[in-house]
C-alpha cells in the first residue's frame, strides 16, 4: 500500500468545530522541545518562551468518499491558534474570543467560498492532522497565475 503523508482537498461538508480545554502551561517535555535552538539561532540568544493556547481545536468533516463516516482532526495551524490571543485581546472576553474563532473557522467554508484542508501525518502515529487551510472566493480565479 502507498503511505500518504500530505494532502489537500475540498471537504464535502464541515459539520462541527470542537474546543477542548488543555493545560495552560507547557509540560517538561514540551519545554525541552521549545528550548531547542534552530539551525540559524545565535547561540548567545536566549529563546523567548512561546505562549501556550489553553485549548486544542478540532474539526469534524466529511470527505468526498461516498462511504465516509466522518473525520475529526486536530487543527494545528499556527496562525489560527495565534488568533486565540488576538481575539482575547480584541474582545476582552475569552468566551467571546472562542466563539469568534468558531465563526471564523466556518467562514472559511461559507457558501461563497471554496475551502480546502491541508492535512499531514504525525509520526509515529500515522494519523492525520489539519496543518493548513486554503479558502478562496468562489468564481475568483485571479489567484491562478500562468506558469509562463
mmCIF file with all atom_site columns, C-alpha atoms in Angstrom:
data_model
loop_
_atom_site.group_PDB
_atom_site.id
_atom_site.type_symbol
_atom_site.label_atom_id
_atom_site.label_alt_id
_atom_site.label_comp_id
_atom_site.label_asym_id
_atom_site.label_entity_id
_atom_site.label_seq_id
_atom_site.pdbx_PDB_ins_code
_atom_site.Cartn_x
_atom_site.Cartn_y
_atom_site.Cartn_z
_atom_site.occupancy
_atom_site.B_iso_or_equiv
_atom_site.pdbx_formal_charge
_atom_site.auth_seq_id
_atom_site.auth_comp_id
_atom_site.auth_asym_id
_atom_site.auth_atom_id
_atom_site.pdbx_PDB_model_num
ATOM 1   C CA . UNK A 1 1   ? 0.000   0.000  0.000   1.00 0.00 ? 1   UNK A CA 1
ATOM 2   C CA . UNK A 1 2   ? 1.019   3.593  -0.572  1.00 0.00 ? 2   UNK A CA 1
ATOM 3   C CA . UNK A 1 3   ? 1.598   5.683  2.510   1.00 0.00 ? 3   UNK A CA 1
ATOM 4   C CA . UNK A 1 4   ? 0.464   9.269  2.064   1.00 0.00 ? 4   UNK A CA 1
ATOM 5   C CA . UNK A 1 5   ? 1.872   11.963 4.312   1.00 0.00 ? 5   UNK A CA 1
ATOM 6   C CA . UNK A 1 6   ? 0.373   15.167 2.878   1.00 0.00 ? 6   UNK A CA 1
ATOM 7   C CA . UNK A 1 7   ? -2.886  16.008 1.142   1.00 0.00 ? 7   UNK A CA 1
ATOM 8   C CA . UNK A 1 8   ? -5.004  18.984 0.122   1.00 0.00 ? 8   UNK A CA 1
ATOM 9   C CA . UNK A 1 9   ? -8.694  18.548 -0.628  1.00 0.00 ? 9   UNK A CA 1
ATOM 10  C CA . UNK A 1 10  ? -12.068 20.220 -0.514  1.00 0.00 ? 10  UNK A CA 1
ATOM 11  C CA . UNK A 1 11  ? -14.235 18.538 2.135   1.00 0.00 ? 11  UNK A CA 1
ATOM 12  C CA . UNK A 1 12  ? -17.818 17.661 1.207   1.00 0.00 ? 12  UNK A CA 1
ATOM 13  C CA . UNK A 1 13  ? -19.143 19.180 4.452   1.00 0.00 ? 13  UNK A CA 1
ATOM 14  C CA . UNK A 1 14  ? -17.788 20.757 7.635   1.00 0.00 ? 14  UNK A CA 1
ATOM 15  C CA . UNK A 1 15  ? -20.109 19.602 10.407  1.00 0.00 ? 15  UNK A CA 1
ATOM 16  C CA . UNK A 1 16  ? -18.599 20.688 13.713  1.00 0.00 ? 16  UNK A CA 1
ATOM 17  C CA . UNK A 1 17  ? -15.838 22.603 15.463  1.00 0.00 ? 17  UNK A CA 1
ATOM 18  C CA . UNK A 1 18  ? -14.648 21.457 18.883  1.00 0.00 ? 18  UNK A CA 1
ATOM 19  C CA . UNK A 1 19  ? -12.878 23.479 21.558  1.00 0.00 ? 19  UNK A CA 1
ATOM 20  C CA . UNK A 1 20  ? -11.138 21.210 24.066  1.00 0.00 ? 20  UNK A CA 1
ATOM 21  C CA . UNK A 1 21  ? -9.601  22.650 27.272  1.00 0.00 ? 21  UNK A CA 1
ATOM 22  C CA . UNK A 1 22  ? -5.908  21.876 27.768  1.00 0.00 ? 22  UNK A CA 1
ATOM 23  C CA . UNK A 1 23  ? -3.278  22.793 30.298  1.00 0.00 ? 23  UNK A CA 1
ATOM 24  C CA . UNK A 1 24  ? -2.297  26.467 30.196  1.00 0.00 ? 24  UNK A CA 1
ATOM 25  C CA . UNK A 1 25  ? 1.348   25.545 30.849  1.00 0.00 ? 25  UNK A CA 1
ATOM 26  C CA . UNK A 1 26  ? 3.895   23.562 28.885  1.00 0.00 ? 26  UNK A CA 1
ATOM 27  C CA . UNK A 1 27  ? 4.885   20.102 30.112  1.00 0.00 ? 27  UNK A CA 1
ATOM 28  C CA . UNK A 1 28  ? 8.572   19.490 30.825  1.00 0.00 ? 28  UNK A CA 1
ATOM 29  C CA . UNK A 1 29  ? 8.881   17.520 27.571  1.00 0.00 ? 29  UNK A CA 1
ATOM 30  C CA . UNK A 1 30  ? 7.253   20.351 25.589  1.00 0.00 ? 30  UNK A CA 1
ATOM 31  C CA . UNK A 1 31  ? 9.550   22.898 27.289  1.00 0.00 ? 31  UNK A CA 1
ATOM 32  C CA . UNK A 1 32  ? 12.614  20.871 26.311  1.00 0.00 ? 32  UNK A CA 1
ATOM 33  C CA . UNK A 1 33  ? 11.469  20.792 22.686  1.00 0.00 ? 33  UNK A CA 1
ATOM 34  C CA . UNK A 1 34  ? 10.654  24.507 22.647  1.00 0.00 ? 34  UNK A CA 1
ATOM 35  C CA . UNK A 1 35  ? 14.059  25.332 24.130  1.00 0.00 ? 35  UNK A CA 1
ATOM 36  C CA . UNK A 1 36  ? 15.948  23.703 21.277  1.00 0.00 ? 36  UNK A CA 1
ATOM 37  C CA . UNK A 1 37  ? 17.800  26.121 19.040  1.00 0.00 ? 37  UNK A CA 1
ATOM 38  C CA . UNK A 1 38  ? 17.167  26.147 15.339  1.00 0.00 ? 38  UNK A CA 1
ATOM 39  C CA . UNK A 1 39  ? 19.927  25.842 12.780  1.00 0.00 ? 39  UNK A CA 1
ATOM 40  C CA . UNK A 1 40  ? 20.019  29.635 12.360  1.00 0.00 ? 40  UNK A CA 1
ATOM 41  C CA . UNK A 1 41  ? 19.839  30.732 16.028  1.00 0.00 ? 41  UNK A CA 1
ATOM 42  C CA . UNK A 1 42  ? 22.630  32.713 17.600  1.00 0.00 ? 42  UNK A CA 1
ATOM 43  C CA . UNK A 1 43  ? 23.967  30.519 20.444  1.00 0.00 ? 43  UNK A CA 1
ATOM 44  C CA . UNK A 1 44  ? 24.139  33.597 22.714  1.00 0.00 ? 44  UNK A CA 1
ATOM 45  C CA . UNK A 1 45  ? 20.432  34.365 22.288  1.00 0.00 ? 45  UNK A CA 1
ATOM 46  C CA . UNK A 1 46  ? 18.037  33.193 24.981  1.00 0.00 ? 46  UNK A CA 1
ATOM 47  C CA . UNK A 1 47  ? 14.807  31.989 23.334  1.00 0.00 ? 47  UNK A CA 1
ATOM 48  C CA . UNK A 1 48  ? 11.608  33.785 24.295  1.00 0.00 ? 48  UNK A CA 1
ATOM 49  C CA . UNK A 1 49  ? 9.046   31.473 25.867  1.00 0.00 ? 49  UNK A CA 1
ATOM 50  C CA . UNK A 1 50  ? 6.194   30.752 23.477  1.00 0.00 ? 50  UNK A CA 1
ATOM 51  C CA . UNK A 1 51  ? 2.704   31.406 24.831  1.00 0.00 ? 51  UNK A CA 1
ATOM 52  C CA . UNK A 1 52  ? 0.557   28.289 25.110  1.00 0.00 ? 52  UNK A CA 1
ATOM 53  C CA . UNK A 1 53  ? -3.050  28.253 23.951  1.00 0.00 ? 53  UNK A CA 1
ATOM 54  C CA . UNK A 1 54  ? -5.035  26.601 26.770  1.00 0.00 ? 54  UNK A CA 1
ATOM 55  C CA . UNK A 1 55  ? -7.271  24.833 24.236  1.00 0.00 ? 55  UNK A CA 1
ATOM 56  C CA . UNK A 1 56  ? -6.950  22.499 21.300  1.00 0.00 ? 56  UNK A CA 1
ATOM 57  C CA . UNK A 1 57  ? -9.239  22.851 18.303  1.00 0.00 ? 57  UNK A CA 1
ATOM 58  C CA . UNK A 1 58  ? -10.693 20.043 16.212  1.00 0.00 ? 58  UNK A CA 1
ATOM 59  C CA . UNK A 1 59  ? -12.782 19.969 13.065  1.00 0.00 ? 59  UNK A CA 1
ATOM 60  C CA . UNK A 1 60  ? -15.355 17.358 12.111  1.00 0.00 ? 60  UNK A CA 1
ATOM 61  C CA . UNK A 1 61  ? -15.977 16.933 8.404   1.00 0.00 ? 61  UNK A CA 1
ATOM 62  C CA . UNK A 1 62  ? -16.930 14.544 5.624   1.00 0.00 ? 62  UNK A CA 1
ATOM 63  C CA . UNK A 1 63  ? -14.538 13.945 2.765   1.00 0.00 ? 63  UNK A CA 1
ATOM 64  C CA . UNK A 1 64  ? -15.673 13.139 -0.765  1.00 0.00 ? 64  UNK A CA 1
ATOM 65  C CA . UNK A 1 65  ? -15.560 9.390  -0.347  1.00 0.00 ? 65  UNK A CA 1
ATOM 66  C CA . UNK A 1 66  ? -19.227 8.279  -0.685  1.00 0.00 ? 66  UNK A CA 1
ATOM 67  C CA . UNK A 1 67  ? -18.685 5.786  2.161   1.00 0.00 ? 67  UNK A CA 1
ATOM 68  C CA . UNK A 1 68  ? -17.128 8.369  4.509   1.00 0.00 ? 68  UNK A CA 1
ATOM 69  C CA . UNK A 1 69  ? -18.428 8.112  8.068   1.00 0.00 ? 69  UNK A CA 1
ATOM 70  C CA . UNK A 1 70  ? -16.773 11.413 9.044   1.00 0.00 ? 70  UNK A CA 1
ATOM 71  C CA . UNK A 1 71  ? -13.409 12.579 10.342  1.00 0.00 ? 71  UNK A CA 1
ATOM 72  C CA . UNK A 1 72  ? -12.409 14.510 13.477  1.00 0.00 ? 72  UNK A CA 1
ATOM 73  C CA . UNK A 1 73  ? -8.967  16.032 13.207  1.00 0.00 ? 73  UNK A CA 1
ATOM 74  C CA . UNK A 1 74  ? -6.929  18.381 15.339  1.00 0.00 ? 74  UNK A CA 1
ATOM 75  C CA . UNK A 1 75  ? -6.267  21.834 13.894  1.00 0.00 ? 75  UNK A CA 1
ATOM 76  C CA . UNK A 1 76  ? -2.587  22.715 14.243  1.00 0.00 ? 76  UNK A CA 1
ATOM 77  C CA . UNK A 1 77  ? -2.482  25.837 12.075  1.00 0.00 ? 77  UNK A CA 1
ATOM 78  C CA . UNK A 1 78  ? -0.135  28.251 13.843  1.00 0.00 ? 78  UNK A CA 1
ATOM 79  C CA . UNK A 1 79  ? -1.891  31.481 12.849  1.00 0.00 ? 79  UNK A CA 1
ATOM 80  C CA . UNK A 1 80  ? -5.304  30.062 13.743  1.00 0.00 ? 80  UNK A CA 1
ATOM 81  C CA . UNK A 1 81  ? -4.006  29.257 17.226  1.00 0.00 ? 81  UNK A CA 1
ATOM 82  C CA . UNK A 1 82  ? -2.410  32.712 17.444  1.00 0.00 ? 82  UNK A CA 1
ATOM 83  C CA . UNK A 1 83  ? -5.811  34.222 16.577  1.00 0.00 ? 83  UNK A CA 1
ATOM 84  C CA . UNK A 1 84  ? -6.942  32.988 20.010  1.00 0.00 ? 84  UNK A CA 1
ATOM 85  C CA . UNK A 1 85  ? -4.628  35.532 21.679  1.00 0.00 ? 85  UNK A CA 1
ATOM 86  C CA . UNK A 1 86  ? -5.557  38.261 19.201  1.00 0.00 ? 86  UNK A CA 1
ATOM 87  C CA . UNK A 1 87  ? -9.287  37.734 19.776  1.00 0.00 ? 87  UNK A CA 1
ATOM 88  C CA . UNK A 1 88  ? -8.872  37.576 23.573  1.00 0.00 ? 88  UNK A CA 1
ATOM 89  C CA . UNK A 1 89  ? -7.148  40.949 23.426  1.00 0.00 ? 89  UNK A CA 1
ATOM 90  C CA . UNK A 1 90  ? -9.564  42.396 20.861  1.00 0.00 ? 90  UNK A CA 1
ATOM 91  C CA . UNK A 1 91  ? -12.783 41.344 22.617  1.00 0.00 ? 91  UNK A CA 1
ATOM 92  C CA . UNK A 1 92  ? -11.543 41.320 26.220  1.00 0.00 ? 92  UNK A CA 1
ATOM 93  C CA . UNK A 1 93  ? -13.510 38.152 26.937  1.00 0.00 ? 93  UNK A CA 1
ATOM 94  C CA . UNK A 1 94  ? -12.225 34.604 26.438  1.00 0.00 ? 94  UNK A CA 1
ATOM 95  C CA . UNK A 1 95  ? -15.701 33.144 25.861  1.00 0.00 ? 95  UNK A CA 1
ATOM 96  C CA . UNK A 1 96  ? -16.393 35.699 23.101  1.00 0.00 ? 96  UNK A CA 1
ATOM 97  C CA . UNK A 1 97  ? -12.936 35.080 21.606  1.00 0.00 ? 97  UNK A CA 1
ATOM 98  C CA . UNK A 1 98  ? -13.597 31.329 21.387  1.00 0.00 ? 98  UNK A CA 1
ATOM 99  C CA . UNK A 1 99  ? -16.987 31.928 19.733  1.00 0.00 ? 99  UNK A CA 1
ATOM 100 C CA . UNK A 1 100 ? -15.321 34.281 17.207  1.00 0.00 ? 100 UNK A CA 1
ATOM 101 C CA . UNK A 1 101 ? -12.727 31.589 16.420  1.00 0.00 ? 101 UNK A CA 1
ATOM 102 C CA . UNK A 1 102 ? -15.514 29.115 15.731  1.00 0.00 ? 102 UNK A CA 1
ATOM 103 C CA . UNK A 1 103 ? -17.300 31.654 13.481  1.00 0.00 ? 103 UNK A CA 1
ATOM 104 C CA . UNK A 1 104 ? -14.013 32.331 11.670  1.00 0.00 ? 104 UNK A CA 1
ATOM 105 C CA . UNK A 1 105 ? -13.473 28.611 11.034  1.00 0.00 ? 105 UNK A CA 1
ATOM 106 C CA . UNK A 1 106 ? -16.913 28.161 9.482   1.00 0.00 ? 106 UNK A CA 1
ATOM 107 C CA . UNK A 1 107 ? -16.482 31.365 7.403   1.00 0.00 ? 107 UNK A CA 1
ATOM 108 C CA . UNK A 1 108 ? -13.615 29.667 5.534   1.00 0.00 ? 108 UNK A CA 1
ATOM 109 C CA . UNK A 1 109 ? -16.170 27.162 4.204   1.00 0.00 ? 109 UNK A CA 1
ATOM 110 C CA . UNK A 1 110 ? -19.134 29.537 3.654   1.00 0.00 ? 110 UNK A CA 1
ATOM 111 C CA . UNK A 1 111 ? -21.333 29.224 0.556   1.00 0.00 ? 111 UNK A CA 1
ATOM 112 C CA . UNK A 1 112 ? -19.395 31.981 -1.245  1.00 0.00 ? 112 UNK A CA 1
ATOM 113 C CA . UNK A 1 113 ? -16.020 30.286 -0.625  1.00 0.00 ? 113 UNK A CA 1
ATOM 114 C CA . UNK A 1 114 ? -14.117 27.207 -1.724  1.00 0.00 ? 114 UNK A CA 1
ATOM 115 C CA . UNK A 1 115 ? -12.394 25.930 1.407   1.00 0.00 ? 115 UNK A CA 1
ATOM 116 C CA . UNK A 1 116 ? -9.624  23.333 1.219   1.00 0.00 ? 116 UNK A CA 1
ATOM 117 C CA . UNK A 1 117 ? -7.990  21.471 4.091   1.00 0.00 ? 117 UNK A CA 1
ATOM 118 C CA . UNK A 1 118 ? -4.283  20.710 4.070   1.00 0.00 ? 118 UNK A CA 1
ATOM 119 C CA . UNK A 1 119 ? -3.576  17.655 6.205   1.00 0.00 ? 119 UNK A CA 1
ATOM 120 C CA . UNK A 1 120 ? -0.386  15.866 7.152   1.00 0.00 ? 120 UNK A CA 1
ATOM 121 C CA . UNK A 1 121 ? 0.529   12.812 9.176   1.00 0.00 ? 121 UNK A CA 1
ATOM 122 C CA . UNK A 1 122 ? 2.027   12.772 12.639  1.00 0.00 ? 122 UNK A CA 1
ATOM 123 C CA . UNK A 1 123 ? 4.963   10.483 13.220  1.00 0.00 ? 123 UNK A CA 1
ATOM 124 C CA . UNK A 1 124 ? 4.934   7.810  14.576  1.00 0.00 ? 124 UNK A CA 1
ATOM 125 C CA . UNK A 1 125 ? 1.140   7.581  14.773  1.00 0.00 ? 125 UNK A CA 1
ATOM 126 C CA . UNK A 1 126 ? 0.315   7.954  11.065  1.00 0.00 ? 126 UNK A CA 1
ATOM 127 C CA . UNK A 1 127 ? -2.881  9.813  11.877  1.00 0.00 ? 127 UNK A CA 1
ATOM 128 C CA . UNK A 1 128 ? -3.729  12.985 10.005  1.00 0.00 ? 128 UNK A CA 1
ATOM 129 C CA . UNK A 1 129 ? -3.948  16.481 11.494  1.00 0.00 ? 129 UNK A CA 1
ATOM 130 C CA . UNK A 1 130 ? -5.018  19.723 9.839   1.00 0.00 ? 130 UNK A CA 1
ATOM 131 C CA . UNK A 1 131 ? -1.859  21.742 9.169   1.00 0.00 ? 131 UNK A CA 1
ATOM 132 C CA . UNK A 1 132 ? -3.197  24.340 6.766   1.00 0.00 ? 132 UNK A CA 1
ATOM 133 C CA . UNK A 1 133 ? -6.196  25.849 5.092   1.00 0.00 ? 133 UNK A CA 1
ATOM 134 C CA . UNK A 1 134 ? -6.892  27.498 1.761   1.00 0.00 ? 134 UNK A CA 1
ATOM 135 C CA . UNK A 1 135 ? -10.103 29.498 1.416   1.00 0.00 ? 135 UNK A CA 1
ATOM 136 C CA . UNK A 1 136 ? -10.798 31.125 -1.941  1.00 0.00 ? 136 UNK A CA 1
ATOM 137 C CA . UNK A 1 137 ? -13.685 33.311 -3.004  1.00 0.00 ? 137 UNK A CA 1
ATOM 138 C CA . UNK A 1 138 ? -15.843 31.330 -5.447  1.00 0.00 ? 138 UNK A CA 1
ATOM 139 C CA . UNK A 1 139 ? -15.515 32.479 -9.040  1.00 0.00 ? 139 UNK A CA 1
ATOM 140 C CA . UNK A 1 140 ? -12.337 34.453 -8.340  1.00 0.00 ? 140 UNK A CA 1
ATOM 141 C CA . UNK A 1 141 ? -9.623  32.935 -10.484 1.00 0.00 ? 141 UNK A CA 1
ATOM 142 C CA . UNK A 1 142 ? -7.190  35.819 -10.004 1.00 0.00 ? 142 UNK A CA 1
ATOM 143 C CA . UNK A 1 143 ? -5.070  33.589 -7.775  1.00 0.00 ? 143 UNK A CA 1
ATOM 144 C CA . UNK A 1 144 ? -4.453  31.348 -10.789 1.00 0.00 ? 144 UNK A CA 1
ATOM 145 C CA . UNK A 1 145 ? -1.247  32.636 -12.358 1.00 0.00 ? 145 UNK A CA 1
ATOM 146 C CA . UNK A 1 146 ? 0.091   31.307 -15.641 1.00 0.00 ? 146 UNK A CA 1
ATOM 147 C CA . UNK A 1 147 ? 3.259   29.234 -15.376 1.00 0.00 ? 147 UNK A CA 1
ATOM 148 C CA . UNK A 1 148 ? 4.866   31.071 -18.305 1.00 0.00 ? 148 UNK A CA 1
#
